[in-house]
Tab-separated table of C-alpha atoms in Angstrom:
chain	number	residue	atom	x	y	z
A	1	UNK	CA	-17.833	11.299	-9.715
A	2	UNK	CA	-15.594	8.779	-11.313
A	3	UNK	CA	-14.112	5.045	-10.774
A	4	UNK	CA	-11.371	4.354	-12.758
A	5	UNK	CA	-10.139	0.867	-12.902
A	6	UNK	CA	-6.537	-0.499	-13.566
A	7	UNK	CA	-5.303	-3.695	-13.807
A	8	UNK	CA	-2.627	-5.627	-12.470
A	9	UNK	CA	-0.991	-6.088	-15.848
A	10	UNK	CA	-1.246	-2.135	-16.644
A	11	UNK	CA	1.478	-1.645	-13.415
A	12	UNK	CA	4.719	-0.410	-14.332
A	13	UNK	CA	7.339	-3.303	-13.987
A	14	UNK	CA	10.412	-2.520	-11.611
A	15	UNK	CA	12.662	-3.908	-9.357
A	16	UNK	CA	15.406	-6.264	-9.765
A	17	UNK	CA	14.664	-9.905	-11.616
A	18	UNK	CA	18.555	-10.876	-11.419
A	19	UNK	CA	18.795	-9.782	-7.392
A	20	UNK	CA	15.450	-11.841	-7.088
A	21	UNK	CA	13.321	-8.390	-6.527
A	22	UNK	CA	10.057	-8.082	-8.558
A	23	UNK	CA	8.387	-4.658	-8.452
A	24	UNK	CA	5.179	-3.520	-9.853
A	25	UNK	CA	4.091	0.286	-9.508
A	26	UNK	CA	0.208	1.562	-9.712
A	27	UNK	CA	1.628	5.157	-10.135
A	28	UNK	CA	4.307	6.856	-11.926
A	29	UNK	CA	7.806	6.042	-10.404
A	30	UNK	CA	11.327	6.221	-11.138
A	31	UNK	CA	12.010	5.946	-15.270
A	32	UNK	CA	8.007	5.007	-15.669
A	33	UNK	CA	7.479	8.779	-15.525
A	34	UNK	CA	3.922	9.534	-16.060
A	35	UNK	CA	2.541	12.715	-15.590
A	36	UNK	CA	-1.024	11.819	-16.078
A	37	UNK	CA	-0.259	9.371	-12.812
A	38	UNK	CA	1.564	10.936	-10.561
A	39	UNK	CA	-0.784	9.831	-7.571
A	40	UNK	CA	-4.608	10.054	-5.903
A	41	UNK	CA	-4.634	12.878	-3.208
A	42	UNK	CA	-1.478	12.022	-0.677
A	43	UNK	CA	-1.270	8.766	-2.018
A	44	UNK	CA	1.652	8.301	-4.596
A	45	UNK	CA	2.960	5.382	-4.449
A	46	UNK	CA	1.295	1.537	-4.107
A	47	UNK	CA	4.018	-1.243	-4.747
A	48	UNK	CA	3.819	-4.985	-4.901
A	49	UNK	CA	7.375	-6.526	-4.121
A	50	UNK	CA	7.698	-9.998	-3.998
A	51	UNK	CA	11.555	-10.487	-2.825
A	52	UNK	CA	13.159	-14.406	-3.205
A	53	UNK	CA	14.601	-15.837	0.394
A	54	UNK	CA	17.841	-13.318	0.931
A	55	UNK	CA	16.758	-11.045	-1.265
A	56	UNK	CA	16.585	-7.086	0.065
A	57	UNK	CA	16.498	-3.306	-0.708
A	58	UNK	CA	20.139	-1.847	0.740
A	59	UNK	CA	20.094	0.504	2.844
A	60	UNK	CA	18.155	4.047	1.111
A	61	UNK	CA	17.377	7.290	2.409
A	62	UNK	CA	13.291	8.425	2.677
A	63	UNK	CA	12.190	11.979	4.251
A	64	UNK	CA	8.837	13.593	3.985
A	65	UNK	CA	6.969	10.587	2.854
A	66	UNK	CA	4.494	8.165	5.298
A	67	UNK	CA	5.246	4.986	4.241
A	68	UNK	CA	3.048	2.020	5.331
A	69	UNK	CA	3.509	-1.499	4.466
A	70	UNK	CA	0.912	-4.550	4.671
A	71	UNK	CA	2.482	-8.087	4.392
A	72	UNK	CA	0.681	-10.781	2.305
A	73	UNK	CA	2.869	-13.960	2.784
A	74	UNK	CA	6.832	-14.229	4.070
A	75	UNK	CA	8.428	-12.516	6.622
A	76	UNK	CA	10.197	-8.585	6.055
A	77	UNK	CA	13.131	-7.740	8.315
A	78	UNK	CA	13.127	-3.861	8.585
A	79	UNK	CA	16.167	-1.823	10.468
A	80	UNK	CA	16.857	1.630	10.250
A	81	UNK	CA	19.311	4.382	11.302
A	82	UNK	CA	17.333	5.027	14.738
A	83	UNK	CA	18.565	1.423	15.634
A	84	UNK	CA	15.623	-0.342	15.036
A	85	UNK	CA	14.845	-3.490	13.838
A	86	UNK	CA	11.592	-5.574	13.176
A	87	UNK	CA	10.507	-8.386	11.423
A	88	UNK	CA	6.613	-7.898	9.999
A	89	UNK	CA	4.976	-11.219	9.238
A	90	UNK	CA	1.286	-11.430	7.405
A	91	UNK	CA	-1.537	-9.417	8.546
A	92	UNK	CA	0.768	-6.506	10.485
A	93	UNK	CA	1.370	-3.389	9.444
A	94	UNK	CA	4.265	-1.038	9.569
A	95	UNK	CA	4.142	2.499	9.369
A	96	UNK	CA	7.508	4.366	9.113
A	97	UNK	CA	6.745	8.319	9.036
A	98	UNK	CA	10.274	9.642	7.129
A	99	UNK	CA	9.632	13.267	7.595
A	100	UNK	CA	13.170	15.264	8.172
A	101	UNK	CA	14.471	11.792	7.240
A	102	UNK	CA	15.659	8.387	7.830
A	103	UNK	CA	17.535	5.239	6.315
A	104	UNK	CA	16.318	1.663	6.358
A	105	UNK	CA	16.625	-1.240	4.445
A	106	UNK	CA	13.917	-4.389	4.104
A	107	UNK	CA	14.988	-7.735	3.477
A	108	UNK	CA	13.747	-10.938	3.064
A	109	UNK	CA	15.660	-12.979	5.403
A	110	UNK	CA	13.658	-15.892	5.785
A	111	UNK	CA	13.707	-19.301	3.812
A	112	UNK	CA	10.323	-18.418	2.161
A	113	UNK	CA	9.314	-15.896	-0.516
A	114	UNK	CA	8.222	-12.602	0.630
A	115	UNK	CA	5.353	-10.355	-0.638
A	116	UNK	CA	4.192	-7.472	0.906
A	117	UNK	CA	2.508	-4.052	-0.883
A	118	UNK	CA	3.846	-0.555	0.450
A	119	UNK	CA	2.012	2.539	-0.217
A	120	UNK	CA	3.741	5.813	0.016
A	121	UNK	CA	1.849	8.970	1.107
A	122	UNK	CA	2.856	13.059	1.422
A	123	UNK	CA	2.247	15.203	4.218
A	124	UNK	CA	1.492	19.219	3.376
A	125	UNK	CA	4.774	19.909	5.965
A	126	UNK	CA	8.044	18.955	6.139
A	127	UNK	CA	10.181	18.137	8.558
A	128	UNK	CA	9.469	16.544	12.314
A	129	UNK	CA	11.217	13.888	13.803
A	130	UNK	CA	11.187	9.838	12.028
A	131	UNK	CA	8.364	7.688	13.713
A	132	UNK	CA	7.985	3.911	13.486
A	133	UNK	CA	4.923	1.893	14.337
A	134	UNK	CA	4.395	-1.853	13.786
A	135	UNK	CA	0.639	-3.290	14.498
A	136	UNK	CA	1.008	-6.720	15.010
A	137	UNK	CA	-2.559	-8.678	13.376
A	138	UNK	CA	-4.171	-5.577	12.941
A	139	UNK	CA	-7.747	-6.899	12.814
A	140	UNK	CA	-10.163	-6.622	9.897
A	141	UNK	CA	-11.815	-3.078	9.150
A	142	UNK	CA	-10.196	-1.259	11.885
A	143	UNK	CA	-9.279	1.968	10.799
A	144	UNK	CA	-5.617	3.308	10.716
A	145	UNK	CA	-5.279	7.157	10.833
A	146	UNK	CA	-2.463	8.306	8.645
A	147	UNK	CA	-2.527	11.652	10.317
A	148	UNK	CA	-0.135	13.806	8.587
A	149	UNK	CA	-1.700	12.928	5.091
A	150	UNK	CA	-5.046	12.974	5.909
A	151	UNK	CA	-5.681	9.404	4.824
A	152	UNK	CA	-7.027	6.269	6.732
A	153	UNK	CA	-5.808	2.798	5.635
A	154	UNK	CA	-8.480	-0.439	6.337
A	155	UNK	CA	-7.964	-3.779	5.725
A	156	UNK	CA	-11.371	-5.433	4.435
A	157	UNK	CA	-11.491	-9.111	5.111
A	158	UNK	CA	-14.916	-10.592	3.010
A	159	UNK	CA	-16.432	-13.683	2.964
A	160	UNK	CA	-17.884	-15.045	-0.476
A	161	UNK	CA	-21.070	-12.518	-1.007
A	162	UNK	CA	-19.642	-10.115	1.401
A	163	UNK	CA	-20.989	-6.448	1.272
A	164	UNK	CA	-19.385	-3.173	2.279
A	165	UNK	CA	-19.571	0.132	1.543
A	166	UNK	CA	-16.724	2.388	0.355
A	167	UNK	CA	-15.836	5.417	2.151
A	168	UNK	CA	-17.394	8.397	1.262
A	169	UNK	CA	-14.399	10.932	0.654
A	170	UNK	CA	-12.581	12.848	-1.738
A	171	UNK	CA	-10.952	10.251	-3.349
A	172	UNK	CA	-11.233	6.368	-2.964
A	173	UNK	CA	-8.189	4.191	-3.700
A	174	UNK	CA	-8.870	0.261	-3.705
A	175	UNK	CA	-6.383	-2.243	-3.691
A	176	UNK	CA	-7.489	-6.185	-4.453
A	177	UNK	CA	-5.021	-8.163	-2.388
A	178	UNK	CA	-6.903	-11.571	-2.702
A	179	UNK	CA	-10.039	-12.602	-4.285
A	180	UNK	CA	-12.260	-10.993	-6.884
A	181	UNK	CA	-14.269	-7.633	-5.407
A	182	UNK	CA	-17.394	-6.713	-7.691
A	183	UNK	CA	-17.249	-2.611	-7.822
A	184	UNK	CA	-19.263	-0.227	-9.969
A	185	UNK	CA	-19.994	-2.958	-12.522
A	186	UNK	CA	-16.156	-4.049	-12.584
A	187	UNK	CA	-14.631	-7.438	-11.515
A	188	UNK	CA	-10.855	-6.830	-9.700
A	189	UNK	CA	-9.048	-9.486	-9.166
A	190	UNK	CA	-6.017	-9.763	-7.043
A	191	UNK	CA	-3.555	-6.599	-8.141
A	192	UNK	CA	-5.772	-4.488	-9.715
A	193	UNK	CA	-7.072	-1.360	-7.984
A	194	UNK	CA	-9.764	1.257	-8.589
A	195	UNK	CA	-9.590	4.971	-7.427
A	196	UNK	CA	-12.389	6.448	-7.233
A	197	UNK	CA	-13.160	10.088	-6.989
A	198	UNK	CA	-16.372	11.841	-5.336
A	199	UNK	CA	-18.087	8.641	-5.450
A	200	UNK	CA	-21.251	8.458	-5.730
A	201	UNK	CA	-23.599	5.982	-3.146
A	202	UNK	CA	-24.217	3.629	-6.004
A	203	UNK	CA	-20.279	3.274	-6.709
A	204	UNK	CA	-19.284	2.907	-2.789
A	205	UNK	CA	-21.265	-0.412	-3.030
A	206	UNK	CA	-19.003	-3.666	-3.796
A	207	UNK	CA	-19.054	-6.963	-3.085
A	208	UNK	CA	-16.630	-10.010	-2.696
A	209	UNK	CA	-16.884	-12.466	-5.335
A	210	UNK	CA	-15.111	-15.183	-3.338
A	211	UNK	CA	-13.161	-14.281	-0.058
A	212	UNK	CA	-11.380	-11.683	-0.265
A	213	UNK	CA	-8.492	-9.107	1.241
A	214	UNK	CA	-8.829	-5.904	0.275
A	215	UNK	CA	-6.936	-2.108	1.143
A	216	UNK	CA	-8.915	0.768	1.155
A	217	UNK	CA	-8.143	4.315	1.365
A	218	UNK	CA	-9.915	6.907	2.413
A	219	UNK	CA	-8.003	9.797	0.880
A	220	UNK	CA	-9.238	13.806	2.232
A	221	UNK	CA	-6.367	15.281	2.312
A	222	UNK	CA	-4.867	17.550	-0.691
């Protein structure tokens, strides 16, 4: 049983400044190689991009990875080589499923800075055909199966003094999107995260400072 807390500032800096594309990874990516971070069960990757109006990603390849994306503020314009294209505006959530693979890019397209996290996840087998699902205000602490990783996202929505409890699972990743969260004797504040592993009742406990937005993942697979 463990929680281990990291803080916004600890993230691994990335992106772009000069193409107005600020990254900051939670786990090893890219030339942050870390091998003592590599991920939490299926769960390797949880970026915050902020992207400046006509700012974007061009377009990238992806295959065997379940990508799913929750916007905070701005608007993200997503196409990819199926033909597809979507704009995700705050509180939906996109899930692309890459699996034999698939190209996309995300832009920012809008007038209005964009921020949105994306959290990338492995499935035990490759291949399959791409899938694409946008949820359009998914509503608070409604569960969304991640199937092929064994994971389930929710989106906690607390008001000041809110209570929940943490799944019990495997592992436990936490992501503060707004607000402070009070967990296992640690304040979080907005971009800092706490995985926890086999936790214990007395660490599934936490508790919103002031209102708060919160991802959790409930992480069995792996």
């Amino acid at each position: 049983m463990s929680t281990d807390v990291r803080r916004a500032a600890d993230r691994y800096p990335g992106g772009d400044e000069s193409a107005g594309i600020s990254t900051r990874h939670a786990f090893s990516f890219g030339p942050h190689y870390d091998p003592d971070n590599l991920g939490l069960g299926a769960l390797i990757a949880c970026n915050e991009e902020h992207l400046a109006p006509g700012a974007g990603f061009a377009e990238h390849p992806h295959s065997h990875t379940e990508i799913v994306t929750w916007v905070v503020e701005g608007e993200l314009t997503h196409r990819d080589s199926t033909g597809r294209r979507t704009v995700i505006r705050p509180g939906d959530l996109q899930h692309l499923s890459a699996a034999a693979g698939v190209r996309h890019t995300e832009r920012n397209d809008a007038d209005v800075p964009l921020t949105f996290v994306q959290m990338w996840l492995t499935p035990p087998h490759p291949g399959g055909e791409p899938r694409y699902e946008a949820v359009r205000a998914l509503p608070a602490d409604t569960p969304y199966p991640v199937p092929g990783a064994g994971a389930t996202l929710r989106v906690l929505r607390l008001r000041a003094g809110g209570r929940t409890l943490l799944p019990s699972a495997p592992h436990v990743y936490v992501h503060v999107v707004r607000g402070e969260l009070r967990l296992s004797g640690h304040l979080l504040a907005p971009g800092d995260a706490a995985r926890l592993t086999d936790p214990a009742d007395a660490e599934r406990a936490a508790v919103a400072v002031g209102a708060a937005e919160v991802l959790v993942w409930e992480l069995r697979g792996r």
